[in-house]
């Protein structure tokens, strides 16, 4: 009998917030690599909020996920069979693998070797797409400058927490984070070194709280949340302020016509504000330095991270859906194979 692998497929398009019933676990024959390919046994897969933008049947910057097709995502694993000269059996790699137990790779695209010393799962966390998104969004997209007063939204997520800590390490005058629980806010302040934090779910007046935390205004908004937050923060931006549009977790599940908009572009004129979107993969030239530096910072305790682990491929839909209920505290990774 043929050896089998498992993967999670999209069972139907999501309407509103995703639910586990939108997905299905299936079996398929274990793929055999051809010349120039290798098969990776996945050890950890990640769940990523941005995936939601492709689950309503319409294209975004990448094509819509097809019903019945295995879910895309990021993974770390071990090469178990190789017909590629440069990738050897037994080598650990991070890569765009997906919600699967095994996948075929050809060494092209988002893939790299894992260096020993730190837990394997970190290579789909701060040493994976979230950390790289923080690094590239600050440095390239928002043109971070020393002394910037920085506001980060969804600050306790892996992107936000890393962005805030990098901004501090690079000489921000102040870093303020917005997050959705007291526990998240306490960690950001006490562990991750944010100067101030705001729980947007319990604060009486979010506008007043931001102004109180940043009375001199904001140089750099690192936004992971979406249009309503940008609209709120625009009047508080300083001259030559910069906004990195990194993510839209509050908007992904809304139909385009239901999404909040930005009413006026006047502050862009009066305060010469720059707002720029980020697709992290366009900044691949920054990845080697970013990974090496962040790995060093983690090892020295200068970059703190939170991780939540789930067990088994069938846990992936629930782990994913919880992201949109604010349940994750840090990076969610799912262990799908032995290390
Ligand atoms: N541009 C790129 O190339 C790129 C690459 C990777 C990721 N991203 C984006 O970066 C952002 C952060 O990613 P991440 O992996 O670190 O995930 P994350 O911030 O941990 O996302 C989940 C968190 O978002 C918050 N959230 C959920 N629904 C919300 C809502 N309606 N309003 C406000 N906050 C809400 C919740 O935190 P609270 O408890 O604080 O509400 C939840 O725990 C995402 O938007 C992602 O799509 C962009």
XYZ file of N, CA and C and ligand atoms in Angstrom, residues 17 47-53 61 74 129-134 153-161 178-181 184 188 198-201 222-226 229 244-252 277-283 322-332, ligand 1:
252
model
N -15.943 35.906 10.013
C -14.826 35.282 10.719
C -14.714 33.813 10.317
N 0.164 29.337 11.699
C -1.083 29.911 11.198
C -0.904 31.423 11.182
N -1.361 32.055 10.104
C -1.063 33.464 9.853
C -2.340 34.218 9.521
N -2.588 35.360 10.203
C -3.842 36.075 9.944
C -4.010 36.511 8.494
N -2.904 36.845 7.823
C -3.000 37.322 6.442
C -3.614 36.305 5.499
N -3.540 35.021 5.873
C -4.134 33.959 5.054
C -5.620 34.218 4.817
N -6.285 34.831 5.812
C -7.736 35.062 5.710
C -8.089 35.886 4.470
N -7.175 36.782 4.061
C -7.478 37.679 2.930
C -7.666 36.895 1.630
N -2.929 40.374 -3.163
C -1.646 40.434 -3.856
C -1.171 39.036 -4.222
N 3.500 28.623 6.378
C 4.947 28.549 6.573
C 5.274 27.393 7.517
N 8.607 34.693 8.879
C 7.902 35.814 8.241
C 7.525 36.932 9.228
N 7.009 36.617 10.440
C 6.633 37.735 11.324
C 7.810 38.656 11.676
N 8.924 38.068 12.067
C 10.078 38.899 12.424
C 10.593 39.693 11.229
N 10.617 39.034 10.072
C 11.094 39.725 8.863
C 10.139 40.857 8.474
N 8.849 40.633 8.718
C 7.852 41.670 8.420
C 8.082 42.887 9.311
N 8.369 42.630 10.575
C 8.657 43.733 11.499
C 9.898 44.497 11.040
N 0.284 48.745 16.472
C -1.018 48.133 16.758
C -0.908 46.601 16.651
N -1.896 45.921 17.257
C -1.775 44.472 17.489
C -0.369 44.177 17.994
N -0.002 44.902 19.040
C 1.394 44.946 19.472
C 1.868 43.657 20.126
N 0.936 42.821 20.606
C 1.381 41.594 21.263
C 1.520 40.427 20.297
N 1.144 40.624 19.032
C 1.357 39.584 18.030
C 2.839 39.503 17.696
N 3.246 38.452 16.999
C 4.682 38.308 16.716
C 5.252 39.438 15.864
N 4.440 39.979 14.943
C 4.935 41.102 14.134
C 5.041 42.348 15.014
N 3.950 42.673 15.710
C 3.915 43.904 16.494
C 4.949 43.912 17.611
N 5.050 42.813 18.345
C 5.987 42.771 19.472
C 7.423 42.913 18.983
N -0.577 48.997 21.283
C -2.009 48.804 21.527
C -2.287 47.313 21.412
N -2.945 46.757 22.434
C -3.270 45.318 22.407
C -4.589 45.085 23.141
N -5.078 43.825 23.045
C -6.450 43.558 23.449
C -6.652 42.833 24.765
N -5.637 42.756 25.634
C -5.888 42.199 26.972
C -4.856 42.768 27.943
N -1.648 40.743 27.850
C -0.765 41.098 26.728
C -0.065 42.425 27.025
N 3.999 43.217 27.304
C 4.657 44.199 26.431
C 5.462 45.202 27.258
N -1.670 50.290 25.732
C -3.085 50.635 25.848
C -3.896 49.384 25.520
N -4.803 49.018 26.423
C -5.743 47.933 26.136
C -6.960 48.558 25.451
N -7.054 48.370 24.131
C -8.114 49.059 23.377
C -9.504 48.506 23.686
N -9.541 47.331 24.319
C -10.847 46.742 24.613
C -11.442 47.281 25.915
N 3.137 51.799 13.014
C 3.300 50.465 12.430
C 1.961 49.770 12.604
N 1.155 49.737 11.534
C -0.223 49.275 11.692
C -0.433 47.860 11.179
N -0.953 47.019 12.077
C -1.289 45.628 11.751
C -2.784 45.410 11.687
N -3.581 46.447 11.905
C -4.986 46.269 12.208
C -5.910 46.676 11.066
N -5.753 47.884 10.519
C -6.605 48.254 9.384
C -7.051 49.703 9.391
N -8.163 52.088 12.418
C -7.060 52.520 13.287
C -6.248 53.630 12.607
N 3.387 52.562 8.188
C 3.599 51.275 7.513
C 2.292 50.498 7.575
N 1.695 50.251 6.433
C 0.478 49.427 6.375
C 0.948 47.977 6.247
N 1.079 47.330 7.410
C 1.629 45.968 7.409
C 0.531 44.926 7.345
N -0.588 45.187 8.025
C -1.639 44.173 8.076
C -2.986 44.793 8.371
N -4.040 43.985 8.194
C -5.407 44.499 8.322
C -6.278 43.464 9.020
N -5.818 43.022 10.174
C -6.493 41.886 10.809
C -7.953 42.199 11.165
N -8.267 43.474 11.391
C -9.668 43.834 11.681
C -10.518 43.876 10.410
N -9.873 43.930 9.264
C -10.611 44.114 8.004
C -10.676 42.863 7.123
N -9.768 41.911 7.346
C -9.685 40.768 6.423
C -11.016 40.037 6.273
N 2.439 50.608 1.822
C 2.129 49.209 2.106
C 3.372 48.342 2.055
N 3.262 47.199 2.716
C 4.402 46.283 2.815
C 4.026 44.905 2.286
N 4.843 44.365 1.407
C 4.803 42.918 1.118
C 6.211 42.425 1.429
N 6.329 41.685 2.497
C 7.658 41.391 3.037
C 8.563 40.715 2.014
N 7.973 39.885 1.143
C 8.814 39.108 0.214
C 9.510 39.982 -0.827
N 9.047 41.214 -1.010
C 9.746 42.124 -1.922
C 11.053 42.651 -1.319
N 11.292 42.349 -0.047
C 12.471 42.892 0.633
C 13.476 41.785 0.969
N -8.795 31.111 15.962
C -8.611 31.847 17.220
C -7.868 33.157 17.058
N -7.090 33.284 15.969
C -6.355 34.538 15.736
C -7.320 35.714 15.620
N -8.506 35.441 15.084
C -9.462 36.521 14.799
C -10.384 36.785 15.987
N -10.208 35.977 17.046
C -10.918 36.240 18.298
C -9.942 36.791 19.335
N -8.730 37.125 18.886
C -7.731 37.698 19.799
C -7.181 36.684 20.793
N -7.331 35.379 20.510
C -6.953 34.379 21.512
C -5.450 34.119 21.560
N -4.771 34.389 20.455
C -3.335 34.080 20.476
C -2.577 35.124 21.268
N -1.626 34.629 22.029
C -0.718 35.520 22.756
C 0.669 35.177 22.217
N 1.057 35.830 21.142
C 2.310 35.519 20.474
C 2.070 34.645 19.250
N 3.150 34.047 18.759
C 3.096 33.246 17.544
C 2.439 31.903 17.808
N 1.475 31.527 16.971
C 0.862 30.207 17.078
C 1.560 29.258 16.124
N 2.619 42.815 4.821
C 3.224 41.653 4.960
O 4.075 41.267 4.167
C 2.850 40.819 6.143
C 3.518 39.618 6.431
C 3.143 38.909 7.570
C 2.116 39.373 8.380
N 1.477 40.525 8.036
C 0.384 41.054 8.855
O 0.895 41.508 10.078
C -0.160 41.522 11.035
C 0.304 40.907 12.328
O 0.573 39.532 12.122
P 0.874 38.558 13.318
O 1.290 37.259 12.725
O 1.767 39.230 14.296
O -0.561 38.326 13.944
P -1.262 38.917 15.231
O -0.949 40.360 15.383
O -0.978 38.037 16.387
O -2.783 38.753 14.796
C -3.762 38.235 15.647
C -4.125 39.295 16.677
O -4.788 40.358 16.001
C -5.605 41.021 16.919
N -6.947 41.158 16.336
C -7.743 40.186 15.872
N -8.911 40.698 15.434
C -8.827 42.031 15.629
C -9.703 43.122 15.388
N -10.906 42.927 14.843
N -9.278 44.365 15.727
C -8.074 44.569 16.263
N -7.200 43.574 16.515
C -7.575 42.333 16.195
C -5.704 40.146 18.155
O -4.894 40.735 19.166
P -5.534 41.696 20.300
O -5.842 40.814 21.470
O -4.455 42.665 20.560
O -6.773 42.289 19.711
C -5.109 38.845 17.708
O -4.527 38.148 18.778
C -1.329 40.762 10.406
O -2.299 41.682 9.980
C -0.684 40.065 9.232
O -1.573 39.812 8.200
C 1.831 41.236 6.949
